[in-house]
């Protein structure tokens, strides 16, 4: 529950960044993270993938890193085509590399993220921990409910099973 409260708090503060500051939002995002977290050890492992629409669509990775003095400090970096948080060497990243489309609808992007997370967890169950998705629009922030996340996971698991059958059966596709 702490993670959801922190998640919503950070998301609300990001929505409140004045439009004039969105051209270079990194320092604002880092300050939001620093002010939002009282640094219980678990919260420093969290990473946020942030998509900002203005002045143009861009992706950022916001997380804590160790500086040269071994202190945990917020770090925000603009990413390229897509952003991977957590186990960024997991081969399930293939799904984002291969199937991410800039023209994807929000629902398509949510399902691709859920599928990637599901496959990542199957490959590295000790390094992947859950999925939280927030959909931010001009109307507000909506956390994807647990029931919807469970349904996404079921669909992703079924797709993974079917893909495995197609690829490993030796039958022509």
mmCIF file of C-alpha atoms in Angstrom:
data_model
loop_
_atom_site.group_PDB
_atom_site.id
_atom_site.type_symbol
_atom_site.label_atom_id
_atom_site.label_comp_id
_atom_site.label_asym_id
_atom_site.label_seq_id
_atom_site.Cartn_x
_atom_site.Cartn_y
_atom_site.Cartn_z
ATOM 1 C CA UNK A 1 0.000 0.000 0.000
ATOM 2 C CA UNK A 2 2.938 2.357 0.695
ATOM 3 C CA UNK A 3 4.034 2.008 -2.936
ATOM 4 C CA UNK A 4 0.585 2.966 -4.260
ATOM 5 C CA UNK A 5 0.410 6.027 -2.005
ATOM 6 C CA UNK A 6 3.913 7.094 -3.060
ATOM 7 C CA UNK A 7 3.080 6.350 -6.700
ATOM 8 C CA UNK A 8 -0.041 8.542 -6.605
ATOM 9 C CA UNK A 9 1.747 11.322 -4.685
ATOM 10 C CA UNK A 10 4.578 11.506 -7.221
ATOM 11 C CA UNK A 11 2.132 11.359 -10.148
ATOM 12 C CA UNK A 12 0.004 14.194 -8.738
ATOM 13 C CA UNK A 13 3.074 16.381 -8.227
ATOM 14 C CA UNK A 14 4.272 15.681 -11.775
ATOM 15 C CA UNK A 15 0.888 16.784 -13.120
ATOM 16 C CA UNK A 16 1.310 20.060 -11.252
ATOM 17 C CA UNK A 17 4.585 21.047 -12.981
ATOM 18 C CA UNK A 18 3.870 24.350 -14.782
ATOM 19 C CA UNK A 19 3.820 24.011 -18.577
ATOM 20 C CA UNK A 20 6.667 26.555 -18.898
ATOM 21 C CA UNK A 21 8.957 24.126 -17.028
ATOM 22 C CA UNK A 22 8.192 21.074 -19.171
ATOM 23 C CA UNK A 23 10.823 21.886 -21.808
ATOM 24 C CA UNK A 24 13.539 20.786 -19.328
ATOM 25 C CA UNK A 25 11.713 18.921 -16.558
ATOM 26 C CA UNK A 26 14.553 16.772 -15.190
ATOM 27 C CA UNK A 27 15.452 18.954 -12.185
ATOM 28 C CA UNK A 28 11.754 19.393 -11.323
ATOM 29 C CA UNK A 29 11.186 15.619 -11.463
ATOM 30 C CA UNK A 30 14.247 14.971 -9.286
ATOM 31 C CA UNK A 31 13.026 17.514 -6.713
ATOM 32 C CA UNK A 32 9.561 15.936 -6.678
ATOM 33 C CA UNK A 33 11.081 12.524 -5.961
ATOM 34 C CA UNK A 34 13.380 13.887 -3.252
ATOM 35 C CA UNK A 35 10.482 15.671 -1.523
ATOM 36 C CA UNK A 36 8.105 12.705 -1.832
ATOM 37 C CA UNK A 37 10.214 10.007 -0.269
ATOM 38 C CA UNK A 38 11.329 9.852 3.336
ATOM 39 C CA UNK A 39 13.750 7.141 2.207
ATOM 40 C CA UNK A 40 12.578 3.902 3.721
ATOM 41 C CA UNK A 41 14.923 1.440 2.045
ATOM 42 C CA UNK A 42 12.218 -0.166 -0.116
ATOM 43 C CA UNK A 43 11.175 3.138 -1.662
ATOM 44 C CA UNK A 44 14.685 3.785 -2.969
ATOM 45 C CA UNK A 45 14.398 0.724 -5.233
ATOM 46 C CA UNK A 46 11.368 2.134 -7.019
ATOM 47 C CA UNK A 47 11.731 3.446 -10.529
ATOM 48 C CA UNK A 48 9.244 5.515 -12.473
ATOM 49 C CA UNK A 49 8.822 5.631 -16.225
ATOM 50 C CA UNK A 50 7.290 8.992 -16.987
ATOM 51 C CA UNK A 51 5.766 10.099 -20.282
ATOM 52 C CA UNK A 52 5.242 13.827 -20.747
ATOM 53 C CA UNK A 53 3.192 15.121 -23.663
ATOM 54 C CA UNK A 54 4.200 18.782 -23.630
ATOM 55 C CA UNK A 55 5.890 20.427 -25.428
ATOM 56 C CA UNK A 56 6.286 17.066 -27.257
ATOM 57 C CA UNK A 57 5.973 13.413 -26.251
ATOM 58 C CA UNK A 58 9.064 12.330 -24.306
ATOM 59 C CA UNK A 59 9.967 9.515 -21.910
ATOM 60 C CA UNK A 60 11.962 9.827 -18.696
ATOM 61 C CA UNK A 61 13.355 7.364 -16.159
ATOM 62 C CA UNK A 62 13.233 8.676 -12.586
ATOM 63 C CA UNK A 63 15.040 6.716 -9.862
ATOM 64 C CA UNK A 64 17.478 6.890 -6.985
ATOM 65 C CA UNK A 65 21.180 6.364 -7.710
ATOM 66 C CA UNK A 66 24.324 6.439 -5.580
ATOM 67 C CA UNK A 67 26.510 9.504 -6.043
ATOM 68 C CA UNK A 68 30.290 9.460 -5.543
ATOM 69 C CA UNK A 69 29.836 9.841 -1.783
ATOM 70 C CA UNK A 70 27.574 6.729 -1.791
ATOM 71 C CA UNK A 71 24.540 8.871 -0.968
ATOM 72 C CA UNK A 72 21.219 8.099 -2.599
ATOM 73 C CA UNK A 73 20.112 10.962 -4.809
ATOM 74 C CA UNK A 74 17.258 11.320 -7.314
ATOM 75 C CA UNK A 75 18.275 10.970 -10.953
ATOM 76 C CA UNK A 76 16.132 11.725 -13.994
ATOM 77 C CA UNK A 77 17.155 10.924 -17.551
ATOM 78 C CA UNK A 78 15.364 11.368 -20.830
ATOM 79 C CA UNK A 79 15.069 8.083 -22.679
ATOM 80 C CA UNK A 80 14.814 7.307 -26.376
ATOM 81 C CA UNK A 81 12.174 5.205 -28.120
ATOM 82 C CA UNK A 82 11.020 3.504 -24.911
ATOM 83 C CA UNK A 83 12.068 3.137 -21.305
ATOM 84 C CA UNK A 84 12.841 0.027 -19.259
ATOM 85 C CA UNK A 85 12.949 0.200 -15.478
ATOM 86 C CA UNK A 86 14.251 -2.554 -13.225
ATOM 87 C CA UNK A 87 15.966 -5.535 -14.817
ATOM 88 C CA UNK A 88 17.111 -3.721 -17.952
ATOM 89 C CA UNK A 89 19.165 -6.675 -19.214
ATOM 90 C CA UNK A 90 16.195 -9.073 -19.267
ATOM 91 C CA UNK A 91 15.703 -10.618 -22.708
ATOM 92 C CA UNK A 92 11.960 -9.934 -22.473
ATOM 93 C CA UNK A 93 12.873 -6.390 -23.534
ATOM 94 C CA UNK A 94 12.632 -7.905 -27.021
ATOM 95 C CA UNK A 95 8.870 -7.307 -26.893
ATOM 96 C CA UNK A 96 9.322 -3.550 -26.555
ATOM 97 C CA UNK A 97 12.121 -3.493 -29.133
ATOM 98 C CA UNK A 98 10.071 -5.451 -31.655
ATOM 99 C CA UNK A 99 6.481 -4.367 -31.084
ATOM 100 C CA UNK A 100 6.408 -0.872 -29.581
ATOM 101 C CA UNK A 101 4.686 1.562 -31.970
ATOM 102 C CA UNK A 102 4.510 5.295 -31.501
ATOM 103 C CA UNK A 103 0.973 5.075 -32.869
ATOM 104 C CA UNK A 104 -0.158 2.591 -30.196
ATOM 105 C CA UNK A 105 -3.311 3.423 -28.308
ATOM 106 C CA UNK A 106 -3.107 3.731 -24.540
ATOM 107 C CA UNK A 107 -4.724 0.288 -24.158
ATOM 108 C CA UNK A 108 -2.253 -1.277 -26.621
ATOM 109 C CA UNK A 109 0.689 0.271 -24.770
ATOM 110 C CA UNK A 110 -0.691 -0.925 -21.425
ATOM 111 C CA UNK A 111 -1.039 -4.481 -22.727
ATOM 112 C CA UNK A 112 2.471 -4.458 -24.231
ATOM 113 C CA UNK A 113 3.866 -3.257 -20.885
ATOM 114 C CA UNK A 114 1.935 -5.971 -19.046
ATOM 115 C CA UNK A 115 3.129 -8.646 -21.498
ATOM 116 C CA UNK A 116 6.742 -7.484 -21.177
ATOM 117 C CA UNK A 117 6.495 -7.520 -17.363
ATOM 118 C CA UNK A 118 4.889 -10.957 -17.342
ATOM 119 C CA UNK A 119 7.619 -12.418 -19.562
ATOM 120 C CA UNK A 120 10.314 -10.650 -17.540
ATOM 121 C CA UNK A 121 8.958 -12.118 -14.316
ATOM 122 C CA UNK A 122 8.944 -15.615 -15.827
ATOM 123 C CA UNK A 123 12.611 -15.199 -16.791
ATOM 124 C CA UNK A 124 13.744 -13.503 -13.566
ATOM 125 C CA UNK A 125 11.201 -14.067 -10.775
ATOM 126 C CA UNK A 126 13.587 -12.900 -8.053
ATOM 127 C CA UNK A 127 14.381 -9.616 -9.818
ATOM 128 C CA UNK A 128 10.947 -8.558 -11.061
ATOM 129 C CA UNK A 129 8.351 -7.442 -8.566
ATOM 130 C CA UNK A 130 4.866 -6.605 -9.709
ATOM 131 C CA UNK A 131 3.337 -4.133 -12.054
ATOM 132 C CA UNK A 132 1.823 -0.740 -11.314
ATOM 133 C CA UNK A 133 0.389 1.356 -14.133
ATOM 134 C CA UNK A 134 -0.921 4.888 -13.899
ATOM 135 C CA UNK A 135 -2.734 6.469 -16.810
ATOM 136 C CA UNK A 136 -2.386 10.243 -16.696
ATOM 137 C CA UNK A 137 -4.691 12.424 -18.759
ATOM 138 C CA UNK A 138 -5.945 15.980 -18.543
ATOM 139 C CA UNK A 139 -8.848 14.549 -16.527
ATOM 140 C CA UNK A 140 -6.543 13.203 -13.824
ATOM 141 C CA UNK A 141 -4.603 10.125 -12.815
ATOM 142 C CA UNK A 142 -6.089 6.656 -12.840
ATOM 143 C CA UNK A 143 -4.231 3.748 -11.312
ATOM 144 C CA UNK A 144 -5.050 0.598 -13.243
ATOM 145 C CA UNK A 145 -7.040 -1.480 -10.724
ATOM 146 C CA UNK A 146 -5.662 -4.781 -9.437
ATOM 147 C CA UNK A 147 -8.487 -6.716 -11.131
ATOM 148 C CA UNK A 148 -7.573 -5.204 -14.517
ATOM 149 C CA UNK A 149 -3.869 -5.914 -13.912
ATOM 150 C CA UNK A 150 -4.758 -9.539 -13.086
ATOM 151 C CA UNK A 151 -6.744 -9.814 -16.331
ATOM 152 C CA UNK A 152 -3.822 -8.336 -18.282
ATOM 153 C CA UNK A 153 -1.510 -10.893 -16.674
ATOM 154 C CA UNK A 154 -3.858 -13.759 -17.635
ATOM 155 C CA UNK A 155 -4.004 -12.536 -21.240
ATOM 156 C CA UNK A 156 -0.224 -12.115 -21.356
ATOM 157 C CA UNK A 157 0.324 -15.608 -19.919
ATOM 158 C CA UNK A 158 -2.024 -17.124 -22.510
ATOM 159 C CA UNK A 159 -0.329 -15.230 -25.352
ATOM 160 C CA UNK A 160 3.077 -16.376 -24.098
ATOM 161 C CA UNK A 161 1.855 -19.998 -24.044
ATOM 162 C CA UNK A 162 0.491 -19.714 -27.605
ATOM 163 C CA UNK A 163 3.670 -18.065 -28.881
ATOM 164 C CA UNK A 164 5.707 -20.864 -27.302
ATOM 165 C CA UNK A 165 3.580 -23.462 -29.065
ATOM 166 C CA UNK A 166 3.990 -21.701 -32.424
ATOM 167 C CA UNK A 167 7.715 -21.153 -32.140
ATOM 168 C CA UNK A 168 8.684 -24.480 -30.564
ATOM 169 C CA UNK A 169 6.329 -26.854 -32.388
ATOM 170 C CA UNK A 170 8.382 -27.024 -35.555
ATOM 171 C CA UNK A 171 5.197 -26.646 -37.561
ATOM 172 C CA UNK A 172 5.116 -24.096 -40.359
ATOM 173 C CA UNK A 173 3.471 -20.859 -39.372
#
